[in-house]
Coordinates of C-alpha atoms and ligand atoms in Angstrom, one line a residue:
X1 CA 14.9 -51.4 -24.0
X2 CA 12.2 -48.6 -22.3
X3 CA 9.9 -50.2 -24.7
X4 CA 10.8 -53.6 -24.1
X5 CA 11.3 -52.8 -20.5
X6 CA 7.8 -52.4 -20.5
X7 CA 6.3 -55.1 -23.0
X8 CA 4.3 -58.4 -21.2
X9 CA 5.6 -61.0 -20.4
X10 CA 4.5 -63.0 -23.3
X11 CA 5.2 -60.3 -26.1
X12 CA 9.0 -60.4 -24.5
X13 CA 9.1 -64.2 -25.6
X14 CA 7.7 -63.5 -28.8
X15 CA 10.1 -60.8 -29.3
X16 CA 13.0 -62.8 -28.3
X17 CA 12.6 -65.9 -30.6
X18 CA 11.5 -64.0 -33.5
X19 CA 15.0 -62.0 -33.0
X20 CA 16.8 -65.1 -33.4
X21 CA 14.5 -66.4 -35.5
X22 CA 15.4 -63.9 -38.0
X23 CA 18.9 -63.3 -37.8
X24 CA 19.3 -67.3 -38.7
X25 CA 17.0 -67.3 -41.0
X26 CA 18.4 -63.9 -43.4
X27 CA 21.9 -65.2 -42.2
X28 CA 21.4 -68.4 -43.7
X29 CA 19.6 -67.0 -47.1
X30 CA 21.7 -64.5 -47.2
X31 CA 24.6 -67.3 -47.3
X32 CA 23.3 -69.8 -49.7
X33 CA 22.2 -66.9 -52.3
X34 CA 25.4 -65.5 -52.2
X35 CA 26.4 -69.2 -53.3
X36 CA 24.4 -70.1 -55.5
X37 CA 24.5 -65.8 -57.7
X38 CA 28.3 -67.1 -58.4
X39 CA 27.4 -70.4 -59.4
X40 CA 25.1 -69.4 -61.8
X41 CA 27.7 -66.8 -63.4
X42 CA 30.4 -69.6 -62.9
X43 CA 27.8 -72.0 -65.0
X44 CA 27.3 -68.2 -68.0
X45 CA 31.3 -68.4 -67.9
X46 CA 31.9 -71.8 -68.6
X47 CA 28.8 -72.0 -71.6
X48 CA 30.2 -68.9 -73.4
X49 CA 33.9 -69.6 -72.8
X50 CA 33.4 -73.6 -74.2
X51 CA 31.3 -71.5 -77.0
X52 CA 34.2 -69.1 -77.3
X53 CA 36.2 -71.8 -77.9
X54 CA 34.5 -74.2 -80.1
X55 CA 33.6 -71.5 -82.6
X56 CA 37.5 -70.1 -82.0
X57 CA 38.8 -73.7 -83.7
X58 CA 35.6 -74.2 -86.4
X59 CA 37.0 -71.0 -87.6
X60 CA 40.1 -71.2 -87.7
X61 CA 41.7 -73.2 -91.1
X62 CA 39.2 -70.4 -92.8
X63 CA 41.0 -67.9 -91.0
X64 CA 44.7 -69.5 -91.2
X65 CA 44.1 -69.9 -95.3
X66 CA 42.2 -66.0 -95.3
X67 CA 38.4 -66.7 -96.5
X68 CA 37.0 -64.2 -94.8
X69 CA 33.9 -64.7 -96.7
X70 CA 33.8 -68.0 -95.6
X71 CA 34.4 -67.5 -92.4
X72 CA 31.9 -64.6 -91.6
X73 CA 29.3 -67.4 -92.5
X74 CA 30.4 -70.1 -90.6
X75 CA 30.6 -67.5 -87.9
X76 CA 26.8 -66.4 -88.6
X77 CA 25.5 -70.0 -88.6
X78 CA 27.6 -71.3 -85.6
X79 CA 26.3 -68.2 -83.9
X80 CA 22.5 -67.1 -85.0
X81 CA 21.2 -70.2 -83.3
X82 CA 22.5 -69.3 -79.8
X83 CA 20.3 -66.5 -78.3
X84 CA 22.6 -64.9 -75.3
X85 CA 25.1 -64.2 -78.4
X86 CA 24.9 -60.8 -79.4
X87 CA 28.5 -60.4 -81.3
X88 CA 30.8 -62.2 -82.5
X89 CA 34.5 -61.2 -84.3
X90 CA 37.3 -62.9 -85.3
X91 CA 40.4 -61.3 -85.8
X92 CA 43.6 -62.1 -87.5
X93 CA 46.7 -62.5 -86.1
X94 CA 47.9 -59.1 -86.5
X95 CA 44.5 -58.0 -85.2
X96 CA 42.7 -56.8 -87.4
X97 CA 39.4 -57.8 -87.7
X98 CA 38.6 -60.7 -90.1
X99 CA 34.6 -61.2 -89.9
X100 CA 32.2 -60.1 -87.5
X101 CA 28.9 -61.2 -87.0
X102 CA 26.1 -58.8 -85.2
X103 CA 22.7 -60.3 -84.0
X104 CA 21.5 -57.1 -83.9
X105 CA 23.1 -55.8 -87.1
X106 CA 24.9 -52.8 -85.3
X107 CA 28.8 -53.1 -84.5
X108 CA 29.7 -52.8 -80.8
X109 CA 32.8 -51.3 -79.9
X110 CA 34.7 -54.4 -77.6
X111 CA 36.8 -53.8 -75.1
X112 CA 40.2 -54.6 -74.4
X113 CA 42.3 -55.6 -71.4
X114 CA 45.9 -56.6 -71.8
X115 CA 46.2 -60.5 -71.9
X116 CA 46.2 -63.0 -74.4
X117 CA 42.3 -64.3 -73.0
X118 CA 40.2 -63.6 -70.9
X119 CA 36.2 -63.4 -69.7
X120 CA 35.1 -60.2 -68.5
X121 CA 31.5 -58.9 -67.5
X122 CA 30.8 -54.9 -67.9
X123 CA 27.5 -53.8 -68.2
X124 CA 24.3 -56.3 -69.1
X125 CA 27.2 -57.9 -71.0
X126 CA 29.7 -61.1 -71.2
X127 CA 32.7 -60.7 -72.6
X128 CA 34.8 -63.6 -73.9
X129 CA 38.1 -63.3 -75.9
X130 CA 40.4 -66.6 -76.3
X131 CA 43.3 -66.9 -79.4
X132 CA 42.6 -68.9 -82.3
X133 CA 45.2 -72.3 -82.7
X134 CA 45.6 -74.2 -86.6
X135 CA 48.2 -76.7 -86.3
X136 CA 49.8 -75.6 -83.2
X137 CA 50.0 -72.0 -84.6
X138 CA 48.3 -68.9 -83.3
X139 CA 46.6 -67.5 -86.3
X140 CA 44.5 -65.5 -84.8
X141 CA 41.8 -64.5 -81.8
X142 CA 37.6 -64.4 -81.1
X143 CA 36.0 -62.2 -79.7
X144 CA 32.2 -62.5 -78.1
X145 CA 29.6 -60.3 -77.0
X146 CA 26.3 -62.3 -74.8
X147 CA 24.0 -60.6 -73.3
X148 CA 23.8 -61.4 -68.8
X149 CA 19.6 -60.7 -69.2
X150 CA 19.2 -63.8 -68.9
X151 CA 21.3 -64.5 -66.1
X152 CA 19.6 -61.2 -64.3
X153 CA 16.3 -62.7 -65.0
X154 CA 17.4 -66.1 -63.1
X155 CA 18.3 -64.3 -60.6
X156 CA 15.3 -61.9 -59.8
X157 CA 12.9 -64.9 -59.8
X158 CA 15.7 -67.0 -57.6
X159 CA 16.0 -64.0 -55.0
X160 CA 12.3 -63.3 -55.1
X161 CA 11.9 -67.2 -54.2
X162 CA 14.0 -66.9 -52.2
X163 CA 12.6 -63.9 -50.4
X164 CA 9.3 -65.7 -50.7
X165 CA 10.1 -68.7 -48.8
X166 CA 12.2 -66.6 -45.9
X167 CA 8.8 -64.7 -45.3
X168 CA 7.0 -67.4 -45.1
X169 CA 9.2 -68.8 -42.5
X170 CA 9.7 -66.0 -40.3
X171 CA 6.0 -66.4 -40.4
X172 CA 6.0 -69.8 -39.4
X173 CA 8.6 -68.5 -36.6
X174 CA 5.7 -66.5 -35.7
X175 CA 3.5 -68.5 -35.0
X176 CA 5.3 -71.2 -33.7
X177 CA 6.6 -68.1 -30.7
X178 CA 3.3 -67.9 -30.5
X179 CA 2.2 -71.2 -29.1
X180 CA 6.0 -72.0 -27.6
X181 CA 5.8 -68.7 -25.5
X182 CA 3.6 -70.0 -23.4
X183 CA 5.3 -73.0 -21.9
X184 CA 7.3 -70.0 -20.5
X185 CA 4.2 -67.2 -20.3
X186 CA 1.0 -69.6 -18.9
X187 CA 2.9 -70.6 -15.2
X188 CA 4.0 -66.6 -15.3
X189 CA 0.8 -65.1 -15.7
X190 CA -1.3 -67.7 -13.6
X191 CA 1.3 -66.8 -10.9
X192 CA 0.7 -63.1 -11.1
X193 CA -3.4 -63.9 -10.9
X194 CA -2.7 -65.6 -8.0
X195 CA -0.8 -63.1 -6.1
X196 CA -3.8 -60.5 -7.9
X197 CA -6.2 -62.9 -6.0
X198 CA -4.6 -62.9 -3.1
X199 CA -4.1 -59.2 -2.4
X200 CA -7.5 -58.7 -3.5
X201 CA -9.4 -61.1 -1.4
X202 CA -6.7 -61.5 1.8
X203 CA -7.3 -65.0 1.9
X204 CA -4.2 -66.7 2.7
X205 CA -5.6 -69.8 1.9
X206 CA -5.4 -70.1 -1.8
X207 CA -2.6 -72.3 -3.1
X208 CA -1.3 -72.7 -6.5
X209 CA -0.8 -75.7 -8.6
X210 CA 2.0 -76.4 -10.1
X211 CA 2.1 -79.0 -12.9
X212 CA 6.5 -79.8 -13.4
X213 CA 9.8 -79.5 -11.4
X214 CA 11.6 -76.9 -13.5
X215 CA 12.6 -73.5 -12.0
X216 CA 9.1 -72.3 -11.8
X217 CA 7.6 -75.6 -10.1
X218 CA 10.3 -74.6 -7.4
X219 CA 9.2 -70.7 -7.8
X220 CA 5.4 -71.9 -7.5
X221 CA 6.5 -74.8 -3.8
X222 CA 8.4 -70.9 -2.6
X223 CA 5.1 -69.3 -2.9
X224 CA 2.9 -71.8 -1.9
X225 CA 5.5 -72.4 1.2
X226 CA 5.2 -68.5 2.0
X227 CA 1.2 -68.7 1.7
X228 CA 1.3 -71.1 4.8
X229 CA 4.2 -68.7 6.4
X230 CA 1.3 -66.2 5.9
X231 CA -1.4 -67.9 6.8
X232 CA 0.1 -68.9 9.7
X233 CA 1.1 -66.3 11.3
X234 CA -2.2 -64.3 10.1
X235 CA -4.1 -66.9 12.8
X236 CA -1.5 -66.4 15.6
X237 CA -1.4 -63.0 15.2
X238 CA -5.8 -63.2 14.9
X239 CA -5.4 -65.2 18.0
X240 CA -3.9 -62.7 19.9
X241 CA -5.6 -59.8 18.6
X242 CA -8.7 -61.8 19.6
X243 CA -7.0 -62.3 23.3
X244 CA -6.0 -58.8 23.0
X245 CA -9.6 -57.5 22.7
X246 CA -10.6 -60.3 25.3
X247 CA -8.9 -59.1 28.5
X248 CA -9.2 -54.9 27.1
X249 CA -12.6 -55.8 27.3
X250 CA -12.1 -57.4 31.1
X251 CA -9.5 -55.0 31.4
X252 CA -12.5 -52.0 30.9
X253 CA -15.4 -53.7 32.1
X254 CA -13.0 -54.0 35.7
X255 CA -12.3 -50.3 35.4
X256 CA -16.0 -49.4 35.0
X257 CA -16.7 -51.1 37.7
X258 CA -13.5 -49.9 40.4
X259 CA -15.1 -46.2 39.0
X260 CA -18.0 -47.5 40.2
X261 CA -17.3 -48.8 43.4
X262 CA -15.3 -45.5 44.1
X263 CA -18.2 -43.5 43.0
X264 CA -20.8 -45.0 44.9
X265 CA -18.9 -45.1 47.7
X266 CA -17.4 -42.0 48.1
X267 CA -20.6 -40.9 47.6
X268 CA -22.7 -43.1 50.0
X269 CA -20.7 -42.8 52.6
X270 CA -21.2 -39.3 52.9
X271 CA -24.3 -39.3 54.3
X272 CA -23.7 -41.6 57.1
X273 CA -20.1 -38.8 57.5
X274 CA -22.6 -36.7 58.3
X275 CA -24.4 -37.6 60.1
X276 CA -21.6 -38.5 62.2
X277 CA -20.4 -34.9 61.8
X278 CA -24.1 -33.0 62.5
X279 CA -24.3 -35.6 66.0
X280 CA -20.4 -34.8 67.1
X281 CA -22.9 -30.8 66.9
X282 CA -25.5 -31.8 68.7
X283 CA -22.5 -34.0 71.1
X284 CA -21.1 -30.8 71.4
X285 CA -24.8 -28.1 72.4
X286 CA -25.3 -30.9 74.7
X287 CA -22.6 -31.2 76.4
X288 CA -22.6 -27.0 76.8
X289 CA -26.1 -27.2 78.3
X290 CA -25.3 -30.3 80.3
X291 CA -21.7 -28.3 81.9
X292 CA -24.6 -25.3 82.3
X293 CA -27.2 -27.4 84.2
X294 CA -27.5 -24.8 87.8
X295 CA -27.4 -29.2 89.5
X296 CA -23.7 -29.1 89.0
X297 CA -22.2 -27.2 91.9
X298 CA -24.0 -28.7 94.4
X299 CA -22.3 -31.7 93.7
X300 CA -19.3 -32.9 95.7
X301 CA -16.5 -31.8 95.8
X302 CA -14.6 -35.1 94.3
X303 CA -17.4 -36.2 91.6
X304 CA -17.0 -32.4 90.6
X305 CA -13.5 -32.4 89.8
X306 CA -13.8 -36.0 88.2
X307 CA -17.3 -34.2 86.2
X308 CA -15.9 -31.0 85.0
X309 CA -12.2 -34.0 84.0
X310 CA -14.4 -35.8 81.9
X311 CA -17.6 -32.9 80.7
X312 CA -14.5 -30.0 80.0
X313 CA -11.3 -32.1 78.7
X314 CA -12.8 -36.1 77.6
X315 CA -15.1 -35.7 75.6
X316 CA -14.5 -32.6 73.7
X317 CA -11.2 -34.3 73.0
X318 CA -12.9 -36.9 71.9
X319 CA -15.0 -34.5 69.8
X320 CA -12.0 -33.0 68.6
X321 CA -10.7 -35.9 67.1
X322 CA -14.2 -37.2 65.7
X323 CA -14.2 -34.0 63.9
X324 CA -11.4 -33.7 62.7
X325 CA -11.5 -36.8 61.5
X326 CA -14.3 -36.6 60.4
X327 CA -13.4 -33.3 58.0
X328 CA -10.6 -35.4 57.1
X329 CA -13.2 -38.4 55.2
X330 CA -15.0 -36.2 53.9
X331 CA -12.5 -34.0 51.7
X332 CA -10.9 -37.2 51.1
X333 CA -14.7 -38.6 50.0
X334 CA -14.6 -35.4 48.3
X335 CA -11.1 -36.0 45.7
X336 CA -12.6 -39.6 45.2
X337 CA -15.4 -38.5 44.0
X338 CA -13.7 -35.3 42.0
X339 CA -11.7 -38.2 40.8
X340 CA -14.3 -40.8 39.5
X341 CA -15.7 -37.8 38.3
X342 CA -13.1 -37.1 35.9
X343 CA -13.3 -41.1 34.1
X344 CA -17.0 -41.1 34.4
X345 CA -17.6 -37.6 32.5
X346 CA -18.1 -37.9 29.0
X347 CA -14.9 -35.7 26.3
X348 CA -16.1 -33.7 23.6
X349 CA -12.7 -33.4 21.3
X350 CA -11.6 -30.3 19.9
X351 CA -8.8 -28.0 19.0
X352 CA -8.0 -26.2 21.6
X353 CA -6.7 -22.6 22.2
X354 CA -5.1 -22.9 24.5
X355 CA -3.4 -19.2 25.2
X356 CA -7.2 -18.1 25.8
X357 CA -7.3 -21.5 28.4
X358 CA -4.2 -20.3 30.4
X359 CA -5.8 -16.9 30.1
X360 CA -9.0 -19.0 32.1
X361 CA -7.3 -20.6 34.5
X362 CA -5.3 -17.8 36.0
X363 CA -8.2 -15.8 35.9
X364 CA -9.4 -18.4 38.7
X365 CA -5.7 -18.3 40.0
X366 CA -5.0 -14.6 40.1
X367 CA -5.6 -14.4 43.8
X368 CA -3.0 -16.8 44.9
X369 CA -0.9 -15.2 42.1
X370 CA -1.1 -12.2 43.5
X371 CA -1.3 -13.4 47.5
X372 CA 2.2 -15.2 46.5
X373 CA 3.4 -12.3 44.3
X374 CA 4.8 -14.7 42.2
X375 CA 5.3 -14.2 38.8
X376 CA 3.6 -15.4 35.8
X377 CA 5.2 -15.6 32.3
X378 CA 2.5 -17.9 29.8
X379 CA 4.7 -17.8 26.1
X380 CA 2.6 -18.5 23.2
X381 CA 0.9 -21.7 23.1
X382 CA 0.2 -24.4 20.2
X383 CA -3.6 -25.6 20.4
X384 CA -3.8 -29.1 21.1
X385 CA -7.0 -31.6 20.1
X386 CA -8.6 -32.9 23.4
X387 CA -11.4 -31.9 26.0
X388 CA -11.6 -28.3 26.9
X389 CA -12.7 -28.8 30.4
X390 CA -10.7 -31.6 31.5
X391 CA -7.9 -30.0 30.0
X392 CA -8.5 -27.0 31.9
X393 CA -8.7 -28.7 35.3
X394 CA -5.1 -30.3 34.5
X395 CA -3.6 -26.8 34.0
X396 CA -5.3 -25.7 36.4
X397 CA -3.8 -28.2 38.8
X398 CA -0.4 -28.0 37.2
X399 CA -0.2 -24.0 38.5
X400 CA -1.8 -25.0 41.1
X401 CA 0.6 -26.8 42.6
X402 CA 3.1 -24.5 41.0
X403 CA 2.0 -21.9 43.1
X404 CA 1.6 -24.2 46.1
X405 CA 5.1 -25.0 46.5
X406 CA 7.1 -22.0 45.5
X407 CA 9.5 -21.3 47.8
X408 CA 9.1 -18.8 50.3
X409 CA 13.1 -18.1 50.1
X410 CA 12.7 -16.4 46.8
X411 CA 10.4 -14.6 44.9
X412 CA 8.4 -17.1 43.2
X413 CA 8.8 -17.6 39.0
X414 CA 7.1 -19.5 36.8
X415 CA 6.7 -19.9 33.4
X416 CA 4.3 -21.9 30.5
X417 CA 4.9 -23.1 27.0
X418 CA 4.6 -25.1 24.7
X419 CA 6.3 -27.1 21.7
X420 CA 5.3 -28.9 18.4
X421 CA 6.7 -32.2 18.5
X422 CA 5.2 -34.0 15.5
X423 CA 1.7 -34.8 15.7
X424 CA 1.9 -33.6 19.6
X425 CA 2.7 -30.0 21.4
X426 CA 5.0 -30.7 24.8
X427 CA 3.2 -28.5 27.2
X428 CA 5.9 -27.6 29.6
X429 CA 4.8 -25.9 33.3
X430 CA 8.1 -25.0 35.8
X431 CA 8.4 -23.2 38.4
X432 CA 11.4 -22.2 40.6
X433 CA 9.9 -23.6 43.9
X434 CA 11.0 -26.6 46.4
X435 CA 11.5 -29.4 43.9
X436 CA 10.9 -32.9 44.2
X437 CA 14.4 -35.4 45.0
X438 CA 14.7 -37.6 42.3
X439 CA 13.1 -40.5 44.3
X440 CA 9.6 -39.5 44.6
X441 CA 9.3 -38.4 41.1
X442 CA 7.6 -41.6 39.9
X443 CA 4.8 -41.5 43.2
X444 CA 3.9 -38.3 43.3
X445 CA 1.0 -39.3 40.6
X446 CA -0.1 -42.2 42.5
X447 CA -3.0 -41.5 44.2
X448 CA -3.2 -39.9 47.6
X449 CA 0.8 -39.5 47.8
X450 CA 2.0 -36.5 49.1
X451 CA 5.7 -35.5 50.5
X452 CA 5.1 -33.4 53.2
X453 CA 1.2 -33.6 54.2
X454 CA 2.2 -31.7 57.0
X455 CA 2.9 -28.5 55.1
X456 CA 0.9 -27.3 53.4
X457 CA -3.3 -28.4 52.9
X458 CA -4.4 -31.0 49.8
X459 CA -5.6 -35.1 49.4
X460 CA -2.6 -36.0 47.2
X461 CA -4.5 -36.5 44.2
X462 CA -3.9 -33.3 41.9
X463 CA -1.4 -35.1 40.1
X464 CA -3.3 -38.9 40.1
X465 CA -6.1 -36.2 38.2
X466 CA -3.4 -34.3 35.8
X467 CA -2.3 -38.4 34.4
X468 CA -5.8 -39.8 33.8
X469 CA -7.0 -36.9 32.1
X470 CA -3.7 -37.2 30.0
X471 CA -4.3 -40.1 29.6
X472 CA -8.0 -40.2 28.1
X473 CA -6.4 -38.2 25.8
X474 CA -3.6 -41.1 23.9
X475 CA -0.9 -38.0 25.9
X476 CA 1.8 -38.4 29.0
X477 CA 2.5 -36.4 31.6
X478 CA 6.2 -36.0 33.0
X479 CA 8.5 -34.5 35.7
X480 CA 12.1 -32.9 36.0
X481 CA 13.3 -31.4 39.3
X482 CA 15.7 -30.8 41.6
X483 CA 15.2 -29.9 45.2
X484 CA 15.4 -26.2 46.0
X485 CA 15.7 -25.4 42.3
X486 CA 12.3 -26.3 40.8
X487 CA 10.3 -28.2 38.6
X488 CA 9.2 -28.6 35.3
X489 CA 6.3 -30.9 34.3
X490 CA 5.8 -32.1 30.9
X491 CA 2.2 -32.7 29.2
X492 CA 2.5 -34.4 26.1
X493 CA -1.3 -34.0 24.1
X494 CA -2.2 -34.7 20.3
X495 CA -2.6 -32.2 18.3
X496 CA -4.7 -32.3 14.6
X497 CA -1.9 -32.3 12.4
Ligands
ADP501 P1 -1.7 -32.5 46.6 O1 -0.8 -31.4 46.0 O2 -2.6 -32.4 47.3 O3 -0.4 -32.9 47.4 P2 -0.9 -33.7 44.3 O4 -0.8 -34.9 43.6 O5 -0.8 -32.0 43.1 O6 -1.2 -33.7 45.8 O7 0.3 -33.6 44.9 C1 1.6 -35.1 45.4 C2 2.9 -34.5 45.1 O8 3.7 -33.8 44.7 C3 2.6 -33.0 46.4 O9 1.9 -34.0 47.9 C4 4.2 -32.7 46.7 O10 4.7 -33.1 47.3 C5 4.5 -33.0 44.9 N1 4.3 -31.9 44.3 C6 3.1 -31.4 43.2 N2 3.8 -30.2 42.5 C7 5.0 -29.8 43.4 C8 5.5 -28.8 42.5 N3 5.3 -28.5 41.5 N4 6.8 -28.7 42.9 C9 7.5 -29.3 44.3 N5 6.2 -30.1 44.4 C10 5.0 -31.1 44.1

């Protein structure tokens, strides 16, 4: 059955048509042959029975009178011209052999069955036994033995002819099946060919031409409809892809522009700022010089008090504000510059040994760790795939925050772990610090967003930089935190598999 299943449609159809034809031909011919052979045998039986009766009738007078010589002569004379009769015996009424005829001159052993008359096929002979009557009284019987060689030859010849005709018809059926199978296999093979063309060329504009309205015609219609749908979807997908590409390009352009603006402004704003800082210092010196001028004591007392207020309080206070604002601006600009550098820096992707990277990052933070007497535990970390410098910067920021936001009321504990998950590694920087309230957990990744600006130093850029770096690696950063308990910062980065 498996062999049949793997045959081509063409061969399957030929096998089916041929099997049905052979079955019909062989069954039909067998039935006809059995009937004909039966008729042949019946004809021979009828002919020999008639000959037996006629010869018996002819010998009846001689037999009734006891003329055995005459009866034997008559028997020979009558049976000799009949080629199939081999032996003929006449028995008297006591069943004693009365006269005989042997074609070959040799006697034979007659077969008797307990009947008054019979016809019997045995071996290569046909046996006929008939009673002989004279004037209504049984005077004896006649026994003829005929050869069936002629009948066998006739049957053999007949069977040979039948087999030849049968073979001829089977061959004819094969050619007919070969021709007729095309009606079904051709359109299916055509469909298979078109399907292959389409899958190779990915050309969904091809259509298949139907020839009729049968099931195959309907199959063609369905196939063409399906192609139309695919073509339509392809078109929609291409258009959506083109639109996406366009928007992506636009976004990239805008991003670049924005980064350029941030870079240029943060860079260029620093020189006027340096001027502000420089000239504020100059003003400070000038103020000191002005206060030290000798003639100041000769100023009238009322004016002197006003002068002192301006020189010792108003101007120094204003200068103090200018200096703190300028230094605040300086650190903000430095932060912006740092952020824009992260976006602009070339990334070189490679397999990163995170155990080694973490050692280096912690080495740089050794002083802070010691000062805070914190315990830092690093578990065995799986490697990731990315830019070593940027990943170092991201984790340095996270560890730095973990240290910065520890709770002074309890010993600081920091744990760094990592776990491989399919094509990614998820690292976790966990601390038992002050924690973050749920409503702030999303916003801490926004630029310049700080929760308690007066409690600690910083520009609110650390996590923005972490987010930017992780996104450049097609990764993700998120936080789980509980106030007064601690925070867990998760970083998902790709691996090489
Ligand atoms: P910065 O630390 O300079 O303020 P970040 O962007 O690194 O800026 O952090 C933003 C804010 O998120 C911080 O001001 C702080 O309030 C909160 N934060 C960050 N990390 C932690 C942490 N590990 N535990 C508690 N709060 C944190």
